[in-house]
Short mmCIF file of C-alpha atoms in Angstrom, two decimals:
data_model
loop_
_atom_site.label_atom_id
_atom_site.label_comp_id
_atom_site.label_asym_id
_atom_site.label_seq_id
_atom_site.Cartn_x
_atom_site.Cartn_y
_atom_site.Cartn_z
CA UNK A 246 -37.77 81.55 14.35
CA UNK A 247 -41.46 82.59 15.19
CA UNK A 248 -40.08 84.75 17.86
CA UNK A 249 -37.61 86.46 15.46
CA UNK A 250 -40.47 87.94 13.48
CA UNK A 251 -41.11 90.69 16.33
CA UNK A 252 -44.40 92.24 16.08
CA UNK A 253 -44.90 91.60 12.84
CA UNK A 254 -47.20 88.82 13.36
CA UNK A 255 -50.70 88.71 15.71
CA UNK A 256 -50.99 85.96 18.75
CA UNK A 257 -52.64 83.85 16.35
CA UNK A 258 -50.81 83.99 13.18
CA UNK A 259 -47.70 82.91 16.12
CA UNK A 260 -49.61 80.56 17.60
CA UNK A 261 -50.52 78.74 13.76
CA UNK A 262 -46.73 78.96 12.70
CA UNK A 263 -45.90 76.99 15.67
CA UNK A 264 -48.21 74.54 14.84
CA UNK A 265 -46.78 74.23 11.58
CA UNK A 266 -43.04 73.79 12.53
CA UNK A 267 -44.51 71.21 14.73
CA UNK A 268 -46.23 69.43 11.86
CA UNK A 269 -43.05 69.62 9.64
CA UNK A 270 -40.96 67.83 12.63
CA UNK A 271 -43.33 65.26 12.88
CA UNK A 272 -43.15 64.45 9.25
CA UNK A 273 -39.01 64.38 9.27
CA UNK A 274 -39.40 61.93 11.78
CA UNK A 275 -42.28 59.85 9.79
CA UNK A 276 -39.99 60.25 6.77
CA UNK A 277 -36.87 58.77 8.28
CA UNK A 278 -38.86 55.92 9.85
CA UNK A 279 -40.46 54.81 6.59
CA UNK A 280 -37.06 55.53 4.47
CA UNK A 281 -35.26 53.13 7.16
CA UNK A 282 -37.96 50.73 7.86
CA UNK A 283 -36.70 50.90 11.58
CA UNK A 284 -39.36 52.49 14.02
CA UNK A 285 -35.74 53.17 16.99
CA UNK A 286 -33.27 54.57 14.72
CA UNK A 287 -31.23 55.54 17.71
CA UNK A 288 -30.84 55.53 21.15
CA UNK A 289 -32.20 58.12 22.11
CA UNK A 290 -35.69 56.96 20.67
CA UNK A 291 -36.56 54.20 22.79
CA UNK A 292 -32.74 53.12 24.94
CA UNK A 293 -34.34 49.56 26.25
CA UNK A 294 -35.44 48.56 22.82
CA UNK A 295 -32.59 49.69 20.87
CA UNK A 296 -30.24 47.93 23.44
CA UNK A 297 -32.32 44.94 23.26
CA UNK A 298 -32.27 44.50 19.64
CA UNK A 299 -28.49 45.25 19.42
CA UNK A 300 -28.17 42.26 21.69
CA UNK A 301 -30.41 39.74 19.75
CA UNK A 302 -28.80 40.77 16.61
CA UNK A 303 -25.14 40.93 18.23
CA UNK A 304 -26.10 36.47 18.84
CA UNK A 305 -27.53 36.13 15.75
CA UNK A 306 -24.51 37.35 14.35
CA UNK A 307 -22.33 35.19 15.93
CA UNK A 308 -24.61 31.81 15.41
CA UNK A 309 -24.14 33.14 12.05
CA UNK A 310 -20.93 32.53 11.80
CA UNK A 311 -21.12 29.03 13.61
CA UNK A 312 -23.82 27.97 10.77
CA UNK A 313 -20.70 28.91 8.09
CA UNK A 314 -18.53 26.32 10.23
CA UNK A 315 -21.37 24.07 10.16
CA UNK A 316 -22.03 23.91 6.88
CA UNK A 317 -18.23 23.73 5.95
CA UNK A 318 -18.26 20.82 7.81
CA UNK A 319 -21.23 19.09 6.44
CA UNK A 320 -19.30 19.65 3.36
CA UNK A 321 -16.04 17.77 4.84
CA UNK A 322 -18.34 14.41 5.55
CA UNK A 323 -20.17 14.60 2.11
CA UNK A 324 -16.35 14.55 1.00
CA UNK A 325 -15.03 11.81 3.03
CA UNK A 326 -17.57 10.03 2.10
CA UNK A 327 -16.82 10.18 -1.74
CA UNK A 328 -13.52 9.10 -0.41
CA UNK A 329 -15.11 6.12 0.86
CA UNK A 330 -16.92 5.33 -1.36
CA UNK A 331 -13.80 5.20 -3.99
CA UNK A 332 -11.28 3.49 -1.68
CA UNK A 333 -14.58 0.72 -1.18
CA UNK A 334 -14.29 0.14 -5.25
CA UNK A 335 -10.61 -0.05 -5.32
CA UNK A 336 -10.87 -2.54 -2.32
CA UNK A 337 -13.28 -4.59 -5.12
CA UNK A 338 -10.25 -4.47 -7.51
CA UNK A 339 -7.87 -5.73 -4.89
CA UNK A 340 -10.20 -8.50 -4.01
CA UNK A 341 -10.43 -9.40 -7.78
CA UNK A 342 -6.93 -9.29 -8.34
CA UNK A 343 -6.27 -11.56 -5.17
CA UNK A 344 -8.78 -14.26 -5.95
CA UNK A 345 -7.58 -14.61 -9.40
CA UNK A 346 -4.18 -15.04 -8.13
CA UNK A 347 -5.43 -17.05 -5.36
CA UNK A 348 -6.96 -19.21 -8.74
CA UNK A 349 -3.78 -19.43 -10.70
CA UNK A 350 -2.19 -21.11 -7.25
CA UNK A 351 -4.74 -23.68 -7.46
CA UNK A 352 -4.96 -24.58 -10.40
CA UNK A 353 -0.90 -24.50 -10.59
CA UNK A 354 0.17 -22.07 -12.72
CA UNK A 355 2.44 -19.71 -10.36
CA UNK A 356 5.64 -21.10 -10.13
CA UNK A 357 7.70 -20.04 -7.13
CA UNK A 358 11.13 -18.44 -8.29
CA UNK A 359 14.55 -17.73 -5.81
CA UNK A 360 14.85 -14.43 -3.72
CA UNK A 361 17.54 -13.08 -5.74
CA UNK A 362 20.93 -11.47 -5.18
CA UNK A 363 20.90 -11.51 -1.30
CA UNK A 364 21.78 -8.05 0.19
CA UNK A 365 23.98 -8.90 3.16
CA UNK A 366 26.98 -10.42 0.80
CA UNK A 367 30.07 -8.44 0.03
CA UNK A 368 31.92 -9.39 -3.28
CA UNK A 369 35.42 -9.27 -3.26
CA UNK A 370 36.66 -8.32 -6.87
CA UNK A 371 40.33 -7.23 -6.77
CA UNK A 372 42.72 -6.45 -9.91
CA UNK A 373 46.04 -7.46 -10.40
CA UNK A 374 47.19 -3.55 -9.23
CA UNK A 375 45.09 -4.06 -5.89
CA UNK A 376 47.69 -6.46 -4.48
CA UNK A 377 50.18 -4.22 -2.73
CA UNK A 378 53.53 -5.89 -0.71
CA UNK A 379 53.13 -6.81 2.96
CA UNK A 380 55.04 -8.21 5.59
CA UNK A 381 58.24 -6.24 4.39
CA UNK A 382 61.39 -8.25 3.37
CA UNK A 383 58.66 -11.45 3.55
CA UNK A 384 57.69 -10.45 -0.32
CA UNK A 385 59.52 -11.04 -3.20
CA UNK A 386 57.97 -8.50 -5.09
CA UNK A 387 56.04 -10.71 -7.70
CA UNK A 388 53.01 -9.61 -9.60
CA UNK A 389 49.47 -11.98 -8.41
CA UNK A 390 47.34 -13.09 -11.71
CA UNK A 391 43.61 -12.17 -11.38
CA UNK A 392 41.23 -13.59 -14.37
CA UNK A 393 37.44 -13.57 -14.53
CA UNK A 394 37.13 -9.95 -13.31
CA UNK A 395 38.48 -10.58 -10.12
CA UNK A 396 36.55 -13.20 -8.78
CA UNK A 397 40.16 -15.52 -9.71
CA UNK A 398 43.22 -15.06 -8.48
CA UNK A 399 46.11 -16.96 -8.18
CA UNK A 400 49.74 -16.45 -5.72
CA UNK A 401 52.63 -18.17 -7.38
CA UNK A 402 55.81 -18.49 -5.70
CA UNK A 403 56.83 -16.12 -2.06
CA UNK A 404 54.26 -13.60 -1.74
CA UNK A 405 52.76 -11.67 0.72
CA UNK A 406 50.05 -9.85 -0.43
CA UNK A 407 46.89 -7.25 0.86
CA UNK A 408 44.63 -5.31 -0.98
CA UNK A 409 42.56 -2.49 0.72
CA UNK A 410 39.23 -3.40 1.75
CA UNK A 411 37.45 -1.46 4.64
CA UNK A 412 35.56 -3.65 6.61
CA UNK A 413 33.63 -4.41 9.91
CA UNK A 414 34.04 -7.98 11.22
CA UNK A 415 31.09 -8.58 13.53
CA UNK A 416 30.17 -11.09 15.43
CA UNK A 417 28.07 -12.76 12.32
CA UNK A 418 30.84 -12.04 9.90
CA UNK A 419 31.33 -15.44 7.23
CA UNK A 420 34.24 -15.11 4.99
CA UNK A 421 33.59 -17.60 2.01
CA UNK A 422 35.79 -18.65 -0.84
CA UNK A 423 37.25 -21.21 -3.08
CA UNK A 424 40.62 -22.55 -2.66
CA UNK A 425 42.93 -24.98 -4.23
CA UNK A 426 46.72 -25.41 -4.55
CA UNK A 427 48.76 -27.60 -6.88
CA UNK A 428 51.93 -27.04 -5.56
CA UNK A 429 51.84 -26.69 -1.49
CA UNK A 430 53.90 -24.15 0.09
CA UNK A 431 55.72 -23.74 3.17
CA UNK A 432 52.47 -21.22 4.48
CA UNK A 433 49.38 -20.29 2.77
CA UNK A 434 47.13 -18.14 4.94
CA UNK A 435 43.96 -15.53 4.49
CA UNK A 436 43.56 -12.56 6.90
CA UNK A 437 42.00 -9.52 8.06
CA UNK A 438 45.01 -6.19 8.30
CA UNK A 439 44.99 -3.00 9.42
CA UNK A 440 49.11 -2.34 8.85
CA UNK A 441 52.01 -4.09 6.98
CA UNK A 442 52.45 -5.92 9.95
CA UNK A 443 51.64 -9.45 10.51
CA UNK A 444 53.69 -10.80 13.70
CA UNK A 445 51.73 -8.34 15.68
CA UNK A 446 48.18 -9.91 15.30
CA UNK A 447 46.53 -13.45 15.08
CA UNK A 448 43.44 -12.05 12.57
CA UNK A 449 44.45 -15.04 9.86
CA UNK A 450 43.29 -18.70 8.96
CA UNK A 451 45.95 -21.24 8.12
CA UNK A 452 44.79 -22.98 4.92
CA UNK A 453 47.91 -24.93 3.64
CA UNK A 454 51.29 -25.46 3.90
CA UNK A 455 54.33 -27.36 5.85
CA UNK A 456 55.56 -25.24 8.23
CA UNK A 457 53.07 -24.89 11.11
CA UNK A 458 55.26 -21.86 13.22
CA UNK A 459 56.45 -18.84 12.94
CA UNK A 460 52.67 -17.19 12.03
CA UNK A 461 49.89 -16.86 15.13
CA UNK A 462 46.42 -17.42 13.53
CA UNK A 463 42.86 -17.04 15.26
CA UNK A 464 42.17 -21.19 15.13
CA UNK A 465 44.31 -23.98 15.48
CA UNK A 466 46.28 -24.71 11.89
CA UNK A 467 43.77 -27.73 11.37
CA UNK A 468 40.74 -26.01 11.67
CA UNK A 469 40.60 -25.08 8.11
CA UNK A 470 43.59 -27.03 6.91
CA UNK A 471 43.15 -27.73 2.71
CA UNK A 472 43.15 -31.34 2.48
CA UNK A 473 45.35 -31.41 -0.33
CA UNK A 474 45.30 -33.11 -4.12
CA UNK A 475 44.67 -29.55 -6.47
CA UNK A 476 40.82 -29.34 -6.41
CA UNK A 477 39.28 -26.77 -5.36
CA UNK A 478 37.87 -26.39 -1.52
CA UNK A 479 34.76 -24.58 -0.27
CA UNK A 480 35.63 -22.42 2.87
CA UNK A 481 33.00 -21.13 5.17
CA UNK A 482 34.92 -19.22 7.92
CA UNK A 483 32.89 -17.93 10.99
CA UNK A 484 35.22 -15.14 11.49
CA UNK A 485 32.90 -13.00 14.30
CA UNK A 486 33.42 -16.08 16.47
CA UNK A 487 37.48 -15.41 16.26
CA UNK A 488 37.08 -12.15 16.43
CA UNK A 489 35.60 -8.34 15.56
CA UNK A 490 36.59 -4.98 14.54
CA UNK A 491 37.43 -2.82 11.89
CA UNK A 492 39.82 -3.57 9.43
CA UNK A 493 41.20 -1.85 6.40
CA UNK A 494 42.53 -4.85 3.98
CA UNK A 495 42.46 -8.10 3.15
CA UNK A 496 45.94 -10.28 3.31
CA UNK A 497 46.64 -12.79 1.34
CA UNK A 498 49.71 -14.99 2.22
CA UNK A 499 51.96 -17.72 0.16
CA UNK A 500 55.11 -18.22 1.51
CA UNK A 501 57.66 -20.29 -0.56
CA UNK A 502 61.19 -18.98 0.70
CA UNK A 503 63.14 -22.55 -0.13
CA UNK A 504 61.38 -23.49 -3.85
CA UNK A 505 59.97 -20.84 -4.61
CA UNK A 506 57.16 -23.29 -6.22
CA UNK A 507 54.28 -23.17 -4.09
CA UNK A 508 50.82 -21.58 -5.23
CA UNK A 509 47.44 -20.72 -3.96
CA UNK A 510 44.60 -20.33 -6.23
CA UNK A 511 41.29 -18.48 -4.66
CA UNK A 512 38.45 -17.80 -6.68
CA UNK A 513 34.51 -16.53 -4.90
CA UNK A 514 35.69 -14.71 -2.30
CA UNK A 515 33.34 -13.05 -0.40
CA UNK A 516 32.21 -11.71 3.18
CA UNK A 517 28.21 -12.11 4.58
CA UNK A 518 27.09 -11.03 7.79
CA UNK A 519 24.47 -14.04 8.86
CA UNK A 520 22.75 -16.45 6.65
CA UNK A 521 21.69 -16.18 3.32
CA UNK A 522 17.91 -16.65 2.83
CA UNK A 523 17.61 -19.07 -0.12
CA UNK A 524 13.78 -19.38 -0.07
CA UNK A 525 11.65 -19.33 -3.12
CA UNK A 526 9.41 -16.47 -3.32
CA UNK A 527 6.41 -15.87 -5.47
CA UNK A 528 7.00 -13.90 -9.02
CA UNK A 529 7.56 -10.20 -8.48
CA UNK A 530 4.92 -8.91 -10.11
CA UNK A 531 2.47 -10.06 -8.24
CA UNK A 532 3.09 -8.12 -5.47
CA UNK A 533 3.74 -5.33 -7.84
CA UNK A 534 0.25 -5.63 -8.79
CA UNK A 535 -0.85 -5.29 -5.86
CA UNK A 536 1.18 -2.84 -4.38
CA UNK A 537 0.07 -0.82 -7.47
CA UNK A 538 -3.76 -1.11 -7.11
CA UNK A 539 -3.18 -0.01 -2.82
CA UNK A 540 -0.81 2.68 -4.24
CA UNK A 541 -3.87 4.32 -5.81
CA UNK A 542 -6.20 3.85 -2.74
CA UNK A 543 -3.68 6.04 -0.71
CA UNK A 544 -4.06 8.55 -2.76
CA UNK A 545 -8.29 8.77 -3.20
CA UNK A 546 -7.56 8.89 1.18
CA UNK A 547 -4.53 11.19 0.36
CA UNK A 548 -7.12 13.59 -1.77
CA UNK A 549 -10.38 12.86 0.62
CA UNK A 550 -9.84 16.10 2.23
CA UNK A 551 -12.15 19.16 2.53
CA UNK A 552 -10.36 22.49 3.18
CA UNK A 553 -7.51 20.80 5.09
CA UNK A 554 -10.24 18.42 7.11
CA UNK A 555 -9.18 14.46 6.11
CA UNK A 556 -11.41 12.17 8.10
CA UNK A 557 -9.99 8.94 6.25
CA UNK A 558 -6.36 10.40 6.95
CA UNK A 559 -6.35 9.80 11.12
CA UNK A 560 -7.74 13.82 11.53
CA UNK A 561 -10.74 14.33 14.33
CA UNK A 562 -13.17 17.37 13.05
CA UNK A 563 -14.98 19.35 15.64
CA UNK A 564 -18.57 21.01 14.62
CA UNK A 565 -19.20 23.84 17.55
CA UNK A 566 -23.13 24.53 17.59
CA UNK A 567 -23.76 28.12 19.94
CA UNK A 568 -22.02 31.21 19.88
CA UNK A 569 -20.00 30.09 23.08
CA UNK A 570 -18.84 27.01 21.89
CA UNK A 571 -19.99 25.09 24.79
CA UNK A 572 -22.28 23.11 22.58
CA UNK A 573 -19.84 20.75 20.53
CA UNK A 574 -19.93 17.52 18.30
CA UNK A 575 -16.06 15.47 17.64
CA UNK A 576 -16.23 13.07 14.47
CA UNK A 577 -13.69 10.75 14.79
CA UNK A 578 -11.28 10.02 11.96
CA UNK A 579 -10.07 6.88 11.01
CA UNK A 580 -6.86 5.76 8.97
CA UNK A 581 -7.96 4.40 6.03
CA UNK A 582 -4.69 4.02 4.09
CA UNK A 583 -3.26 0.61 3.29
CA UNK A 584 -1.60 0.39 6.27
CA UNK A 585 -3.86 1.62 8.31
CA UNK A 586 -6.60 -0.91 7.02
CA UNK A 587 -4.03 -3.80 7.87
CA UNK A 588 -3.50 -4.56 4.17
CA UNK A 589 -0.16 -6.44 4.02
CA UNK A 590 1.88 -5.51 0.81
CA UNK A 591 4.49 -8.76 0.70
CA UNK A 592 4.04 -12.11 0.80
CA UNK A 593 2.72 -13.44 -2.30
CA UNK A 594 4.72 -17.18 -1.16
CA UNK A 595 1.66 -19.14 -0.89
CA UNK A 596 -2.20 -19.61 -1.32
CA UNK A 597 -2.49 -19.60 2.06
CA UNK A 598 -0.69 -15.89 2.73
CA UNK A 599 -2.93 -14.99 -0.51
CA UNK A 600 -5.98 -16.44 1.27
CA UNK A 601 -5.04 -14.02 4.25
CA UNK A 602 -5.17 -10.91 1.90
CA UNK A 603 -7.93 -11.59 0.72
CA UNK A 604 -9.52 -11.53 4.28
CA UNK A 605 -7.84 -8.62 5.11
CA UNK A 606 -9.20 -6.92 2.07
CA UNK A 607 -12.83 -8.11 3.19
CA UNK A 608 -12.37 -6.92 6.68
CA UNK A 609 -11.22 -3.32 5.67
CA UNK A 610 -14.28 -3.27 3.45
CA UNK A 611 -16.62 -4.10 6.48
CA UNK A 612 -14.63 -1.69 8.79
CA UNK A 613 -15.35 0.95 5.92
CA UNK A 614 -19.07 0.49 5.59
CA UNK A 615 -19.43 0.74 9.40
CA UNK A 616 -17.50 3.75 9.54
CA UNK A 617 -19.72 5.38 6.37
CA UNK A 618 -22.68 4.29 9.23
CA UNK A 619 -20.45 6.53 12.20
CA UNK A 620 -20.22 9.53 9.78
CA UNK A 621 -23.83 9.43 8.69
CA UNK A 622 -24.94 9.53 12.12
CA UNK A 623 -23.09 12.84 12.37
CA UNK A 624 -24.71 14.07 9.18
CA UNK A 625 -27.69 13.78 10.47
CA UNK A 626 -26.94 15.41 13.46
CA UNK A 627 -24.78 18.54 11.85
CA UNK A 628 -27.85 18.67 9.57
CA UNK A 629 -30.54 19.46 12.40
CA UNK A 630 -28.15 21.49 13.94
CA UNK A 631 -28.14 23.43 10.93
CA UNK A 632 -31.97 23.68 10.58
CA UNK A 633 -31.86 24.37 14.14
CA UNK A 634 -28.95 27.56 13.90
CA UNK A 635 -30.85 28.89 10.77
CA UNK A 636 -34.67 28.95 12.94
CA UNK A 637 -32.45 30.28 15.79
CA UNK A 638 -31.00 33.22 13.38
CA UNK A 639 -34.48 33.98 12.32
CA UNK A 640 -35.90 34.00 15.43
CA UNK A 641 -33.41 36.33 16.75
CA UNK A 642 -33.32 38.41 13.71
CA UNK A 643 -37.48 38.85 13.88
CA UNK A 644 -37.12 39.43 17.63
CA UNK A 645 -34.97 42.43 17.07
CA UNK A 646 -37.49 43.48 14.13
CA UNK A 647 -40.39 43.31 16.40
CA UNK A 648 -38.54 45.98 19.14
CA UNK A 649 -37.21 48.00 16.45
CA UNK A 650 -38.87 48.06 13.10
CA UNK A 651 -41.93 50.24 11.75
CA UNK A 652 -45.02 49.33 10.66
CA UNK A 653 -45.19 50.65 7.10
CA UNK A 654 -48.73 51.06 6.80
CA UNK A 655 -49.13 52.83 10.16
CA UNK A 656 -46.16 55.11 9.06
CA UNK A 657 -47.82 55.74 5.87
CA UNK A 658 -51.13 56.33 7.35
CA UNK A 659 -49.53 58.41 9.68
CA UNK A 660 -47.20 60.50 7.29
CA UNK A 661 -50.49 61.06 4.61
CA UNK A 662 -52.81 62.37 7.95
CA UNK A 663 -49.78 64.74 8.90
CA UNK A 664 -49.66 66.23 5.67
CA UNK A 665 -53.16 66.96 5.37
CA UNK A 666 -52.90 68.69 8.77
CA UNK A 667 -49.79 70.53 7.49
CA UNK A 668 -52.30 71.21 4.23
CA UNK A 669 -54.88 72.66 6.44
CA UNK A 670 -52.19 74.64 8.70
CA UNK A 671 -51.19 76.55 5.86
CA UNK A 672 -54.70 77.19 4.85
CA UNK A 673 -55.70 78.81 7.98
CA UNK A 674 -52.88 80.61 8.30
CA UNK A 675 -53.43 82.29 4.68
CA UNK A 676 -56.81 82.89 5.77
CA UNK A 677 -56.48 84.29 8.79
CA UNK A 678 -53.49 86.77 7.24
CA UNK A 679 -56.70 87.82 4.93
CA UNK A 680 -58.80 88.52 7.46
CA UNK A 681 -56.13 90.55 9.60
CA UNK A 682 -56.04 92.76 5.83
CA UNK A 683 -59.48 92.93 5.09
CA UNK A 684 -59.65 94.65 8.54
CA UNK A 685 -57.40 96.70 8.52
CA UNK A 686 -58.54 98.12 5.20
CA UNK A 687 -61.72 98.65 7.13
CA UNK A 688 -60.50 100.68 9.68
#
């Protein structure tokens, strides 16, 4: 630029606009360190400390983001620990609840009650319409009376009967019923069918009659043989022990072919695989109580959960300390459900198996408040961690300032002296274009 202007200009007038170009570059540069605060903008203005700084800042960055998993965390204990806390007041209800009923044994006032219906018992309820002909030619066609709904039924004169019934004779298969007859016919027999058939099986029990041949059965006519005189006669067959399989229906034989007069009345019939249980249990709703007061613990564990962390549902959390996650704490979860506490639900029989819950419900408690002791040992060690990461950020963070920032008072100092000099530039340059005039007009 100062070359530009020819010989317009003396030597010195050059020479002082130099200096003030000069001066004006030195203030851009004073003015972009004090409007960024940073005395290395760039690269180029000092490579080792702008490197350096990029690499303390580049860690503090990523400890940064370590302290936001850290502190998510801390969050995720102070959560299981509410939690606790809850499921540790609900295990006070339980207790309450138990000794009260452990109270009401004592003093008499539960009375125990059956089982109810037992679940491994098939009914066998037919209607008149069920009873289809079998054996052929053997039936004469006759209708079978069923009263009570099924559960009596009654063959009067030469039937052979079956009804469909699908069914799986095991190996503890009991076939129970009722049976009388007032008039005894030549056969009366009850059996398991899977055709029309019956001379090509022995799955049938001889219960009555006078003619002892001509039918195969699976025991010896005796076995179950009715002993006569029109009462009725409890049956308890062990059928698995005769034989298993699948079968489709039930047959039902009364053969009369000389009177016919003969009858067989059934009534009860039904079909269990292994014993009935006919113990006496407490009252329902005692377990129902009970079951209702651990229902609701479940769920305070169920809802103990911090941004998908659940320490009280079984789930380990990991806290990584340094930016290479080398540095690493695991807290343990535990399962604090019901189950998981060993809190039986059933079994409400005695004071004794009350007693027992009640235990159970004081060792969860105990197992509880030393786990709240496990976690707050972690607290306290995610917590200095914390303090720690935070110093560690700020030391990194100040380490970086110290290579690359300004000092705004030296700037300023340094930005007021350069525009005085700038100032006094411009006055001497005036001046000396004066002088250069005055001169001239001289010569």
């Amino acid at each position: 630029m100062v070359s530009a202007l020819g010989s317009i200009l003396s030597a010195a007038q050059k020479s002082q606009l130099t200096a003030i170009q000069s001066t004006a570059r030195l203030i851009d540069d004073v003015q972009l360190r004090l409007a960024s605060g940073l005395e290395v903008n760039k690269a180029l203005d000092d490579p080792q400390n702008f490197f350096s700084a990029r690499a303390l800042e580049f860690r503090a960055s990523d400890l940064s983001r370590r302290l936001d998993g850290i502190r998510q965390n801390i969050r995720a204990i102070q959560e299981t620990q509410s939690g606790i806390d809850a499921t540790l007041e609900t295990l006070d209800l339980a207790e309450s609840y138990l000794v009260d009923i452990e109270k009401q044994y004592q003093a008499g006032e539960i009375e125990l009650v059956p089982l109810g219906d037992p679940t491994n018992v098939t009914q066998f309820e037919p209607a008149s319409g069920d009873f289809i002909n079998y054996a052929g030619s053997q039936d004469s066609g006759g209708p079978v009376s069923v009263t009570n709904g099924g559960d009596d039924f009654t063959l009067a004169g030469n039937l052979w009967k079956r009804v469909a019934f699908n069914y799986t004779v095991t190996a503890d298969t009991v076939l129970e019923f009722e049976y009388a007859s007032t008039i005894i016919p030549e056969i009366s027999a009850i059996g398991f069918e899977t055709d029309s058939t019956f001379n090509n099986d022995s799955n049938r029990f001889f219960l009555n009659g006078t003619q002892f041949t001509g039918v195969t059965y699976a025991a010896p006519v005796a076995t179950y043989q009715y002993s006569g005189g029109g009462a009725y006669q409890s049956y308890s067959i062990a059928v698995g022990t005769y034989f298993t399989g699948t079968f489709t229906h039930l047959a039902f034989i009364n053969d009369d072919d000389s009177g016919p007069t003969g009858n067989a009345l059934f009534r009860n019939v039904t079909l269990r695989e292994g014993p009935i249980d006919n113990s006496l249990v407490a009252p329902p709703e005692l377990q129902e109580g009970y079951e209702l007061i651990l229902d609701q613990m479940d769920s305070f564990v169920i809802d103990a959960n911090y941004r998908g962390i659940n320490l009280l549902n079984n789930e380990n959390m990991e806290t990584v300390f340094n930016e290479e996650g080398t540095s690493t704490l695991v807290t343990e979860g535990i399962d604090a459900t019901s189950n998981g506490l060993g809190l039986v639900r059933d079994d409400f029989n005695s004071v004794e198996a009350v007693q027992a819950k009640i235990e159970q419900v004081r060792d969860a408690r105990t197992y509880l408040r030393n786990y709240t002791s496990t976690i707050a040992s972690d607290l306290n060690i995610i917590q200095t961690r914390d303090i720690f990461v935070r110093e560690a950020i700020n030391t990194l963070l100040s380490g970086s300032d110290d290579l690359v920032v300004a000092d705004q008072n030296e700037k300023g100092a340094e930005f007021l002296a350069l525009q005085t000099r700038q100032s006094v530039q411009f006055v001497t340059l005036a001046l000396g274009a004066q002088s250069e005039g005055f001169i001239a007009d001289l010569l």
